[in-house]
Short mmCIF file of C-alpha atoms in Angstrom, two decimals:
data_model
loop_
_atom_site.label_atom_id
_atom_site.label_comp_id
_atom_site.label_asym_id
_atom_site.label_seq_id
_atom_site.Cartn_x
_atom_site.Cartn_y
_atom_site.Cartn_z
CA MET H 1 -5.67 -8.21 -2.31
CA LEU H 2 -8.24 -6.61 -0.01
CA THR H 3 -11.70 -5.98 -1.42
CA ASP H 4 -14.19 -3.53 0.06
CA GLU H 5 -17.91 -4.09 0.58
CA PHE H 6 -18.66 -2.88 -2.94
CA GLY H 7 -16.32 -5.27 -4.73
CA ARG H 8 -13.51 -2.76 -5.29
CA GLU H 9 -10.06 -4.28 -4.95
CA VAL H 10 -7.49 -1.94 -3.38
CA SER H 11 -4.53 -2.11 -5.74
CA GLY H 12 -2.97 1.32 -5.15
CA VAL H 13 -2.08 3.77 -2.39
CA ARG H 14 -1.49 7.51 -2.46
CA VAL H 15 0.93 8.62 0.25
CA SER H 16 1.27 12.26 1.33
CA LEU H 17 4.82 12.77 2.56
CA THR H 18 4.31 16.32 3.88
CA ASP H 19 1.76 19.09 4.00
CA ARG H 20 4.52 21.66 3.52
CA CYS H 21 4.64 23.44 0.17
CA ASN H 22 6.63 26.23 -1.45
CA PHE H 23 3.51 27.27 -3.41
CA ASP H 24 0.25 28.67 -2.06
CA CYS H 25 -2.20 27.66 -4.80
CA ILE H 26 -5.57 29.31 -4.33
CA TYR H 27 -7.46 26.05 -5.04
CA CYS H 28 -5.40 23.81 -2.75
CA HIS H 29 -7.34 21.37 -0.57
CA ASN H 30 -4.24 19.59 0.81
CA GLU H 31 -5.36 16.05 0.07
CA GLY H 32 -8.85 16.81 1.34
CA LEU H 33 -7.63 18.00 4.74
CA GLY H 34 -7.95 21.72 4.09
CA ASP H 35 -5.22 24.35 4.14
CA THR H 36 -3.14 23.06 7.04
CA ARG H 37 0.27 23.75 5.58
CA GLY H 38 2.89 24.84 8.06
CA PRO H 39 6.49 26.09 8.01
CA MET H 40 8.96 24.96 5.36
CA ASP H 41 11.18 23.17 7.89
CA PRO H 42 10.65 19.43 8.49
CA GLN H 43 7.89 18.78 11.02
CA ASP H 44 7.74 16.27 13.86
CA ASP H 45 4.29 15.06 12.78
CA GLU H 46 5.52 13.77 9.40
CA MET H 47 6.01 10.05 8.97
CA GLY H 48 9.67 9.14 9.07
CA THR H 49 11.48 7.32 6.28
CA ASP H 50 11.21 3.96 8.03
CA ASP H 51 7.50 4.55 8.77
CA VAL H 52 6.70 5.16 5.09
CA VAL H 53 8.71 2.13 3.98
CA ARG H 54 7.14 -0.07 6.65
CA PHE H 55 3.67 0.95 5.49
CA LEU H 56 4.55 0.16 1.86
CA GLU H 57 5.89 -3.25 2.89
CA VAL H 58 2.54 -4.03 4.52
CA ALA H 59 0.66 -2.70 1.50
CA ALA H 60 2.72 -5.05 -0.67
CA GLU H 61 1.60 -7.95 1.56
CA PHE H 62 -1.94 -7.10 0.43
CA ASP H 63 -0.84 -7.13 -3.24
CA VAL H 64 -0.91 -3.35 -3.65
CA ASP H 65 1.11 -2.80 -6.82
CA ALA H 66 1.26 0.99 -7.19
CA VAL H 67 2.12 3.97 -5.00
CA LYS H 68 1.87 7.68 -5.78
CA PHE H 69 3.81 10.05 -3.54
CA THR H 70 2.27 13.46 -3.03
CA GLY H 71 2.04 16.31 -0.55
CA GLY H 72 2.07 19.34 -0.07
CA GLU H 73 5.23 19.27 -2.12
CA PRO H 74 6.81 15.81 -1.66
CA MET H 75 10.17 16.95 -2.99
CA LEU H 76 10.63 19.05 0.15
CA ARG H 77 11.44 15.67 1.69
CA GLN H 78 15.18 15.22 1.34
CA ASP H 79 14.73 11.48 1.90
CA LEU H 80 12.45 11.08 -1.13
CA GLU H 81 15.09 9.24 -3.16
CA GLU H 82 15.70 6.84 -0.27
CA ILE H 83 11.97 6.20 0.17
CA ILE H 84 11.59 5.42 -3.53
CA GLU H 85 14.68 3.20 -3.54
CA ARG H 86 13.30 1.25 -0.56
CA THR H 87 9.81 0.86 -2.04
CA PRO H 88 9.01 -2.87 -2.35
CA GLU H 89 10.08 -4.47 -5.59
CA GLY H 90 7.34 -4.70 -8.19
CA MET H 91 5.40 -1.69 -6.86
CA GLU H 92 5.05 1.03 -9.52
CA VAL H 93 6.22 4.40 -8.18
CA SER H 94 4.83 7.73 -9.35
CA LEU H 95 5.05 11.28 -8.04
CA THR H 96 2.93 14.43 -8.09
CA THR H 97 5.00 17.60 -7.74
CA ASN H 98 5.02 21.28 -8.63
CA GLY H 99 8.26 20.60 -10.47
CA THR H 100 10.47 23.28 -8.93
CA PHE H 101 12.89 20.80 -7.40
CA LEU H 102 13.13 18.44 -10.38
CA PRO H 103 16.16 20.23 -11.89
CA GLY H 104 19.14 18.55 -10.31
CA ARG H 105 17.11 15.69 -8.79
CA ALA H 106 15.10 14.12 -11.61
CA GLU H 107 17.89 11.78 -12.67
CA ASP H 108 18.51 10.59 -9.11
CA LEU H 109 14.78 9.96 -8.65
CA VAL H 110 14.68 7.84 -11.80
CA ASP H 111 17.79 5.95 -10.68
CA ALA H 112 16.02 5.28 -7.37
CA GLY H 113 13.03 3.78 -9.19
CA LEU H 114 10.60 6.60 -10.06
CA GLU H 115 8.58 5.60 -13.12
CA ARG H 116 6.03 8.39 -13.70
CA VAL H 117 5.58 12.02 -12.72
CA ASN H 118 2.74 14.55 -12.74
CA VAL H 119 3.75 18.20 -12.67
CA SER H 120 1.25 20.88 -11.64
CA GLN H 121 1.08 23.64 -14.25
CA ASP H 122 -2.05 25.77 -14.39
CA ALA H 123 -1.04 28.40 -16.96
CA LEU H 124 1.51 29.16 -19.68
CA ASP H 125 1.93 32.82 -18.80
CA PRO H 126 4.15 33.75 -15.82
CA GLU H 127 1.71 36.37 -14.48
CA ASP H 128 -1.29 34.07 -14.82
CA PHE H 129 0.71 31.28 -13.21
CA ALA H 130 1.71 33.53 -10.29
CA ALA H 131 -1.90 34.63 -9.76
CA VAL H 132 -2.99 31.00 -9.25
CA THR H 133 0.02 29.61 -7.39
CA LYS H 134 1.16 32.72 -5.49
CA SER H 135 4.63 31.79 -6.70
CA GLY H 136 7.15 33.34 -9.05
CA ALA H 137 8.62 29.95 -9.93
CA TYR H 138 7.16 29.66 -13.45
CA ASP H 139 10.55 29.32 -15.19
CA LYS H 140 11.71 26.78 -12.62
CA VAL H 141 8.62 24.64 -13.30
CA LEU H 142 9.41 24.64 -17.03
CA GLU H 143 12.98 23.61 -16.17
CA GLY H 144 11.59 20.83 -14.02
CA VAL H 145 9.43 19.48 -16.84
CA ASP H 146 12.45 19.45 -19.17
CA ALA H 147 14.57 17.76 -16.50
CA ALA H 148 11.95 15.05 -16.06
CA LEU H 149 11.83 14.37 -19.80
CA GLU H 150 15.63 14.31 -20.05
CA ALA H 151 15.76 11.82 -17.18
CA GLY H 152 13.51 9.47 -19.14
CA LEU H 153 10.15 10.16 -17.48
CA ASP H 154 8.03 9.97 -20.61
CA PRO H 155 5.24 10.96 -20.72
CA VAL H 156 5.20 13.79 -18.23
CA LYS H 157 1.63 14.61 -17.26
CA LEU H 158 0.83 18.25 -16.64
CA ASN H 159 -1.88 18.66 -13.99
CA MET H 160 -4.18 21.65 -14.46
CA VAL H 161 -7.07 22.41 -12.11
CA VAL H 162 -9.98 23.79 -14.14
CA PHE H 163 -12.02 26.50 -12.45
CA GLU H 164 -13.08 30.07 -13.08
CA HIS H 165 -9.52 31.44 -13.02
CA THR H 166 -8.01 28.88 -15.40
CA ALA H 167 -10.77 27.69 -17.76
CA GLY H 168 -9.73 30.21 -20.40
CA TYR H 169 -6.22 28.78 -20.49
CA VAL H 170 -7.31 25.29 -21.57
CA PRO H 171 -7.03 25.77 -25.39
CA GLU H 172 -3.50 27.13 -25.10
CA MET H 173 -2.49 24.29 -22.79
CA VAL H 174 -3.94 21.71 -25.20
CA ASP H 175 -1.87 23.21 -28.03
CA HIS H 176 1.17 23.15 -25.75
CA VAL H 177 1.05 19.41 -25.14
CA ALA H 178 0.29 18.72 -28.81
CA GLU H 179 3.38 20.67 -29.86
CA ASN H 180 5.76 19.16 -27.31
CA ASP H 181 6.55 15.47 -27.48
CA GLY H 182 6.45 13.64 -24.18
CA LEU H 183 3.79 15.85 -22.58
CA GLN H 184 0.20 14.97 -21.72
CA LEU H 185 -2.46 17.08 -20.07
CA GLN H 186 -4.62 16.06 -17.14
CA LEU H 187 -7.49 18.47 -16.48
CA ILE H 188 -8.67 18.15 -12.90
CA GLU H 189 -12.19 19.15 -11.95
CA TYR H 190 -12.31 21.81 -9.26
CA MET H 191 -13.78 20.52 -5.98
CA PRO H 192 -15.68 23.39 -4.34
CA GLU H 193 -16.82 21.31 -1.38
CA LEU H 194 -13.16 20.92 -0.32
CA THR H 195 -11.95 24.47 -0.95
CA GLY H 196 -14.87 26.58 0.19
CA LYS H 197 -15.16 28.74 -2.93
CA PRO H 198 -18.22 27.40 -4.80
CA GLU H 199 -18.38 30.55 -6.91
CA TRP H 200 -15.18 29.46 -8.68
CA ASN H 201 -16.80 26.30 -10.00
CA ILE H 202 -17.53 25.79 -13.71
CA ASP H 203 -19.53 23.18 -15.58
CA ILE H 204 -16.92 20.56 -16.45
CA GLN H 205 -19.22 19.14 -19.13
CA ARG H 206 -18.55 22.26 -21.20
CA VAL H 207 -14.88 21.30 -21.25
CA HIS H 208 -15.75 17.74 -22.30
CA ASP H 209 -17.94 19.09 -25.11
CA TRP H 210 -15.24 21.46 -26.36
CA LEU H 211 -12.59 18.74 -26.34
CA ALA H 212 -14.93 16.35 -28.18
CA GLU H 213 -15.30 18.95 -30.94
CA GLN H 214 -11.52 19.32 -31.26
CA ALA H 215 -10.54 15.66 -30.95
CA ASP H 216 -9.77 13.34 -33.83
CA GLU H 217 -9.91 10.36 -31.47
CA ILE H 218 -11.66 9.74 -28.16
CA GLU H 219 -10.76 6.87 -25.86
CA HIS H 220 -12.80 5.69 -22.93
CA ARG H 221 -11.00 4.33 -19.88
CA GLU H 222 -13.01 2.02 -17.70
CA MET H 223 -10.96 3.08 -14.72
CA HIS H 224 -12.89 5.97 -13.12
CA ASP H 225 -15.03 6.27 -16.25
CA ARG H 226 -12.53 8.69 -17.77
CA LYS H 227 -12.28 9.95 -21.34
CA ARG H 228 -9.07 10.67 -23.19
CA TYR H 229 -9.08 13.11 -26.07
CA TRP H 230 -6.38 12.98 -28.77
CA ILE H 231 -6.16 16.34 -30.47
CA GLY H 232 -4.24 17.53 -33.51
CA GLY H 233 -2.52 15.50 -36.24
CA GLY H 234 -2.66 11.72 -36.39
CA ASP H 235 -4.92 9.63 -38.60
CA GLY H 236 -7.63 8.91 -36.03
CA THR H 237 -6.92 5.17 -36.09
CA ASP H 238 -6.28 2.80 -33.23
CA GLY H 239 -2.92 1.76 -34.62
CA ASP H 240 0.52 2.01 -33.01
CA ARG H 241 0.34 5.29 -31.13
CA SER H 242 4.13 5.50 -30.88
CA ASP H 243 4.12 6.26 -34.61
CA SER H 244 0.86 8.21 -34.94
CA ASN H 245 1.05 10.58 -31.97
CA ALA H 246 3.60 13.09 -33.23
CA GLY H 247 1.92 16.45 -33.09
CA ARG H 248 -1.03 15.08 -31.12
CA GLY H 249 -1.99 16.12 -27.63
CA MET H 250 -3.50 13.65 -25.19
CA VAL H 251 -5.92 15.31 -22.77
CA GLU H 252 -7.67 13.47 -19.96
CA ILE H 253 -10.29 14.86 -17.58
CA VAL H 254 -10.40 13.80 -13.95
CA ASP H 255 -13.98 14.59 -12.90
CA PRO H 256 -15.10 12.89 -9.66
CA VAL H 257 -17.63 15.53 -8.62
CA GLU H 258 -21.16 14.08 -8.89
CA ASN H 259 -19.72 11.17 -10.92
CA PRO H 260 -20.70 7.95 -9.10
CA THR H 261 -19.03 5.83 -11.77
CA PHE H 262 -15.71 7.50 -11.00
CA CYS H 263 -15.95 6.40 -7.39
CA ALA H 264 -17.31 2.97 -8.30
CA ASN H 265 -13.99 2.25 -10.02
CA CYS H 266 -11.73 3.68 -7.31
CA HIS H 267 -9.07 1.18 -6.26
CA ARG H 268 -6.88 3.45 -4.14
CA VAL H 269 -6.70 4.43 -0.48
CA ARG H 270 -4.77 7.38 0.90
CA VAL H 271 -2.31 8.03 3.69
CA THR H 272 -1.90 11.47 5.28
CA HIS H 273 1.54 12.84 6.10
CA GLU H 274 0.80 12.18 9.79
CA GLY H 275 0.23 8.48 9.19
CA TYR H 276 -3.56 8.27 9.02
CA LEU H 277 -5.26 6.05 6.48
CA LYS H 278 -8.36 7.32 4.69
CA GLY H 279 -10.59 5.51 2.23
CA CYS H 280 -11.58 8.54 0.16
CA LEU H 281 -10.14 11.94 -0.71
CA ASN H 282 -13.48 13.61 -0.03
CA ARG H 283 -13.95 12.22 3.48
CA ASN H 284 -12.26 13.01 6.76
CA ASP H 285 -14.67 11.12 8.99
CA ASP H 286 -12.94 7.82 8.24
CA LEU H 287 -9.35 8.62 9.28
CA ARG H 288 -7.68 5.56 10.81
CA PRO H 289 -4.46 6.05 12.82
CA MET H 290 -1.70 3.49 12.35
CA GLY H 291 -0.51 3.88 15.95
CA GLU H 292 3.23 3.57 16.38
CA MET H 293 3.47 2.28 12.80
CA THR H 294 4.32 -1.29 13.75
CA LYS H 295 3.44 -3.79 11.06
CA PRO H 296 0.60 -5.40 13.08
CA GLU H 297 -0.91 -1.94 13.70
CA ILE H 298 -0.58 -1.01 10.03
CA ARG H 299 -2.20 -4.28 8.93
CA GLU H 300 -5.14 -3.76 11.29
CA ALA H 301 -5.68 -0.14 10.19
CA PHE H 302 -5.38 -1.08 6.51
CA ARG H 303 -7.99 -3.81 6.82
CA GLU H 304 -10.27 -1.50 8.79
CA VAL H 305 -10.14 1.43 6.35
CA VAL H 306 -10.82 -0.84 3.38
CA ALA H 307 -13.73 -2.48 5.18
CA ASN H 308 -15.21 0.96 5.92
CA ARG H 309 -14.95 2.39 2.41
CA VAL H 310 -18.21 3.78 1.06
CA PRO H 311 -19.42 5.11 -2.27
CA TYR H 312 -19.45 8.88 -2.53
CA TYR H 313 -21.68 10.97 -4.75
CA GLY H 314 -25.16 9.61 -5.17
CA GLU H 315 -24.98 7.10 -2.31
CA TYR H 316 -22.79 8.18 0.60
CA MET H 317 -23.60 11.80 -0.20
CA VAL H 318 -27.12 12.56 -1.40
CA ARG H 319 -29.03 15.71 -2.31
CA ASN H 320 -31.54 17.01 0.21
CA GLY H 321 -34.73 18.92 -0.62
CA ASP H 322 -32.72 22.14 -1.01
CA GLY H 323 -30.31 20.55 -3.46
CA GLU H 324 -27.46 20.50 -0.93
CA TRP H 325 -25.19 17.51 -0.33
CA GLU H 326 -25.65 15.69 2.96
CA LEU H 327 -24.65 12.33 4.46
CA ASN H 328 -26.89 9.37 3.70
CA ASP H 329 -28.29 7.97 6.95
CA GLU H 330 -27.73 4.47 5.59
CA TYR H 331 -23.98 4.88 6.13
CA LEU H 332 -24.14 6.49 9.57
CA ASP H 333 -23.94 4.69 12.90
CA LEU H 334 -27.24 5.84 14.29
CA PRO H 335 -28.29 5.11 17.89
CA ALA H 336 -30.89 2.38 18.32
#
């Protein structure tokens, strides 16, 4: 397993299969690349099926044991089932999707080897949902969640980006996952530096504080320094959760912004749909092409991107005298 300069082993990869999407979410940062989404038809710049599989085979050589497929909307790829089926044995496969294509395909995805799924759902009201996603597919997303559960993908994590437009929906969403077995909620901190709308940002600590007041149990995950809040019902013990979680909602906050501990525990690198490796979601100055996607080229690029990983908030990015984030000269190649 490759280890970067800061002692972080790279045990997972996140692979974008396309930047195409049938939604137009107002907060989308497209895997840190900005809003570059194109037409709905397959594009020549997307990695082919064999390219994706070849990359995963190399990643497995370096003992990577988990892959998450994402996009855009990865289920626009009609070869998704084949890619999952050809993923190296022993590598956990998960998927992030908006859920609209899960009806009719969830069972085939599970048969191919899909083990976990995250479904983006930012509101429980169709009009509110449409305002955020610019899509009228609310009912189809609910169908997709049900299809995932019926196919055996339990739990299904609902991804909700928390910012000015959605913060008021959090209590209702927490109740929703508490009342529906098999659902969990993942609240994702809005990243204004990637989306260009800093005025939409909220103080994520307020959400932590509110959840702490509601929770009857709080877990702390070392990975990324995350907290999990169990809300509603249960006896507040650390016993067998399979028996005690009926009527309880599990809520987890993903809050990397200005959280150096989050980055200090990051064990994942990313791959863009065009076949570029990147060591961090929040950086685009470290993109490493994998050439013609031969295995020697992939190995070289993989080693290089891991070797060039840097911390983020607090080290790689530091506050200047005006309180703005800027690159730390320590990590720049400055002329002699």
